[in-house]
Short mmCIF file of C-alpha atoms in Angstrom, two decimals:
data_model
loop_
_atom_site.label_atom_id
_atom_site.label_comp_id
_atom_site.label_asym_id
_atom_site.label_seq_id
_atom_site.Cartn_x
_atom_site.Cartn_y
_atom_site.Cartn_z
CA UNK O 1 15.17 -32.84 24.87
CA UNK O 2 11.96 -33.73 26.63
CA UNK O 3 12.44 -31.10 29.34
CA UNK O 4 12.95 -28.44 26.66
CA UNK O 5 9.82 -29.63 24.85
CA UNK O 6 7.78 -29.54 28.07
CA UNK O 7 9.06 -26.05 28.88
CA UNK O 8 8.26 -24.79 25.38
CA UNK O 9 4.76 -26.28 25.38
CA UNK O 10 3.91 -24.77 28.76
CA UNK O 11 5.60 -21.40 28.16
CA UNK O 12 3.76 -21.01 24.86
CA UNK O 13 0.44 -21.97 26.47
CA UNK O 14 0.04 -24.95 24.15
CA UNK O 15 -0.46 -27.36 27.07
CA UNK O 16 -0.48 -27.03 30.82
CA UNK O 17 2.45 -28.64 32.61
CA UNK O 18 0.28 -31.53 33.83
CA UNK O 19 -1.19 -32.08 30.34
CA UNK O 20 2.28 -32.05 28.78
CA UNK O 21 3.64 -34.56 31.31
CA UNK O 22 0.57 -36.78 30.96
CA UNK O 23 0.75 -36.81 27.15
CA UNK O 24 4.49 -37.44 27.22
CA UNK O 25 3.94 -40.47 29.45
CA UNK O 26 1.22 -41.73 27.07
CA UNK O 27 3.77 -41.76 24.22
CA UNK O 28 6.34 -43.45 26.49
CA UNK O 29 8.66 -40.44 26.67
CA UNK O 30 8.97 -40.05 22.90
CA UNK O 31 9.17 -36.28 22.34
CA UNK O 32 8.68 -36.57 18.59
CA UNK O 33 5.56 -38.68 19.07
CA UNK O 34 4.24 -36.08 21.52
CA UNK O 35 4.73 -33.29 18.99
CA UNK O 36 3.07 -35.40 16.26
CA UNK O 37 0.06 -35.98 18.53
CA UNK O 38 -0.28 -32.27 19.23
CA UNK O 39 -0.03 -31.47 15.51
CA UNK O 40 -2.69 -34.07 14.75
CA UNK O 41 -5.04 -32.19 17.10
CA UNK O 42 -3.80 -28.69 16.23
CA UNK O 43 -2.29 -28.64 12.70
CA UNK O 44 -1.72 -24.87 12.85
CA UNK O 45 1.20 -25.59 15.23
CA UNK O 46 3.14 -27.76 12.79
CA UNK O 47 5.61 -25.07 11.68
CA UNK O 48 6.38 -23.96 15.23
CA UNK O 49 6.75 -27.47 16.62
CA UNK O 50 8.76 -28.65 13.60
CA UNK O 51 11.16 -25.77 14.10
CA UNK O 52 11.38 -26.58 17.82
CA UNK O 53 12.28 -30.22 17.17
CA UNK O 54 14.74 -29.27 14.44
CA UNK O 55 16.40 -26.74 16.75
CA UNK O 56 16.71 -29.41 19.46
CA UNK O 57 18.50 -31.64 16.93
CA UNK O 58 20.60 -28.77 15.51
CA UNK O 59 19.11 -29.11 12.03
CA UNK O 60 16.63 -27.07 10.03
CA UNK O 61 12.98 -28.07 9.75
CA UNK O 62 11.41 -28.35 6.31
CA UNK O 63 7.67 -28.51 5.79
CA UNK O 64 7.30 -31.09 3.03
CA UNK O 65 3.75 -29.91 2.37
CA UNK O 66 5.34 -26.76 0.94
CA UNK O 67 8.21 -28.42 -0.87
CA UNK O 68 8.20 -28.85 -4.64
CA UNK O 69 8.75 -32.41 -5.75
CA UNK O 70 11.77 -32.98 -7.97
CA UNK O 71 11.04 -36.51 -9.15
CA UNK O 72 14.60 -37.10 -10.36
CA UNK O 73 15.93 -36.31 -6.89
CA UNK O 74 13.22 -38.22 -4.98
CA UNK O 75 13.81 -41.33 -7.09
CA UNK O 76 17.44 -41.52 -6.02
CA UNK O 77 15.99 -43.65 -3.22
CA UNK O 78 13.62 -46.46 -4.12
CA UNK O 79 10.19 -45.97 -2.56
CA UNK O 80 10.57 -48.83 -0.07
CA UNK O 81 14.02 -47.64 1.02
CA UNK O 82 12.74 -44.10 1.64
CA UNK O 83 9.81 -45.37 3.70
CA UNK O 84 11.95 -47.81 5.69
CA UNK O 85 14.62 -45.21 6.44
CA UNK O 86 12.05 -42.43 6.99
CA UNK O 87 14.07 -40.15 4.74
CA UNK O 88 13.51 -38.66 1.33
CA UNK O 89 15.91 -36.79 -0.98
CA UNK O 90 14.70 -33.27 -1.66
CA UNK O 91 17.57 -31.32 -3.21
CA UNK O 92 21.05 -31.84 -4.57
CA UNK O 93 23.82 -29.24 -4.58
CA UNK O 94 26.95 -30.41 -6.32
CA UNK O 95 28.17 -33.55 -4.59
CA UNK O 96 25.84 -33.22 -1.59
CA UNK O 97 22.33 -34.61 -1.38
CA UNK O 98 19.98 -33.05 1.18
CA UNK O 99 17.44 -35.42 2.65
CA UNK O 100 14.46 -34.68 4.84
CA UNK O 101 14.38 -37.25 7.59
CA UNK O 102 12.47 -38.05 10.74
CA UNK O 103 15.59 -38.98 12.71
CA UNK O 104 18.49 -36.76 11.67
CA UNK O 105 20.28 -37.65 14.89
CA UNK O 106 20.61 -41.34 13.94
CA UNK O 107 23.94 -41.32 12.10
CA UNK O 108 23.82 -45.01 11.14
CA UNK O 109 20.85 -44.27 8.86
CA UNK O 110 22.97 -41.71 6.98
CA UNK O 111 25.88 -44.07 6.62
CA UNK O 112 23.57 -46.68 5.14
CA UNK O 113 21.99 -44.14 2.78
CA UNK O 114 25.38 -42.67 1.77
CA UNK O 115 26.68 -46.15 1.01
CA UNK O 116 23.50 -46.92 -0.91
CA UNK O 117 23.86 -43.97 -3.29
CA UNK O 118 27.58 -43.28 -2.88
CA UNK O 119 27.02 -39.58 -2.15
CA UNK O 120 27.52 -37.36 0.89
CA UNK O 121 24.23 -36.57 2.63
CA UNK O 122 23.19 -33.57 4.70
CA UNK O 123 19.95 -33.60 6.60
CA UNK O 124 16.98 -31.52 7.56
CA UNK O 125 14.13 -32.59 9.80
CA UNK O 126 10.61 -33.46 8.66
CA UNK O 127 7.88 -35.24 10.59
CA UNK O 128 7.55 -38.98 9.81
CA UNK O 129 3.99 -38.50 8.58
CA UNK O 130 5.12 -35.78 6.17
CA UNK O 131 7.83 -38.03 4.75
CA UNK O 132 5.39 -40.89 4.26
CA UNK O 133 2.88 -38.65 2.49
CA UNK O 134 5.57 -36.97 0.38
CA UNK O 135 7.00 -40.32 -0.77
CA UNK O 136 3.58 -41.80 -1.50
CA UNK O 137 2.50 -38.76 -3.49
CA UNK O 138 5.79 -38.51 -5.38
CA UNK O 139 5.73 -42.13 -6.44
CA UNK O 140 1.99 -42.21 -7.03
CA UNK O 141 2.23 -39.13 -9.21
CA UNK O 142 5.12 -40.60 -11.20
CA UNK O 143 3.32 -43.92 -11.62
CA UNK O 144 0.06 -42.18 -12.53
CA UNK O 145 1.83 -40.03 -15.12
CA UNK O 146 3.50 -43.10 -16.63
CA UNK O 147 0.11 -44.83 -16.75
CA UNK O 148 -1.52 -41.84 -18.49
CA UNK O 149 1.31 -41.64 -21.01
CA UNK O 150 0.95 -45.36 -21.75
CA UNK O 151 -2.80 -44.96 -22.27
CA UNK O 152 -2.28 -41.94 -24.51
CA UNK O 153 0.36 -43.81 -26.53
CA UNK O 154 -1.93 -46.86 -26.84
CA UNK O 155 -4.83 -44.69 -28.06
CA UNK O 156 -2.63 -43.00 -30.65
CA UNK O 157 -1.22 -46.33 -31.79
CA UNK O 158 -4.69 -47.89 -32.02
CA UNK O 159 -5.93 -44.95 -34.07
CA UNK O 160 -2.92 -44.62 -36.34
CA UNK O 161 -4.03 -44.34 -39.94
CA UNK O 162 -7.74 -44.29 -39.13
CA UNK O 163 -9.77 -41.18 -39.89
CA UNK O 164 -13.07 -42.97 -39.34
CA UNK O 165 -14.53 -41.88 -35.95
CA UNK O 166 -16.47 -45.16 -35.78
CA UNK O 167 -13.20 -47.14 -35.74
CA UNK O 168 -11.14 -45.04 -33.35
CA UNK O 169 -10.42 -45.99 -29.74
CA UNK O 170 -10.87 -43.28 -27.15
CA UNK O 171 -8.52 -42.68 -24.24
CA UNK O 172 -11.50 -43.17 -21.89
CA UNK O 173 -12.10 -46.62 -23.34
CA UNK O 174 -8.46 -47.57 -22.72
CA UNK O 175 -8.52 -46.11 -19.20
CA UNK O 176 -11.53 -48.21 -18.31
CA UNK O 177 -10.02 -51.47 -19.53
#
């Protein structure tokens, strides 16, 4: 894989051959880490490099920054499990769950995940950083929504039966408690 990555990076003029070899040695031969470093410096290359890595692994690349969050699907994996496994459910078709994962070539991860949810899993590639951000945002958003609903419910309950503005509790007051 690394030779294909080096060829692509030099042929596309992204890095010179010596730069590519030097950066690959800095990340201890980890091609995925090399691509992540390049994307960190040049985010406009994320789509191209994600597709390259996916092609090398014979799976599709999905940009999680452009993927709608289906909270019911994402929550099939607990937050900690998704972060540990570096995989996140993104879509379900019938009996098959598609997960975006950082290491779609590590079959033991899929066996563990399939046993965990008792469903067949297919995979697509996403960068580890994308998965982390996607999971954090999905769970933060769900938790934040639940918190807002609880505050709204508490405000309505506190104000039930009171038409006197002096005796009502505002949502802002409850949020700040």
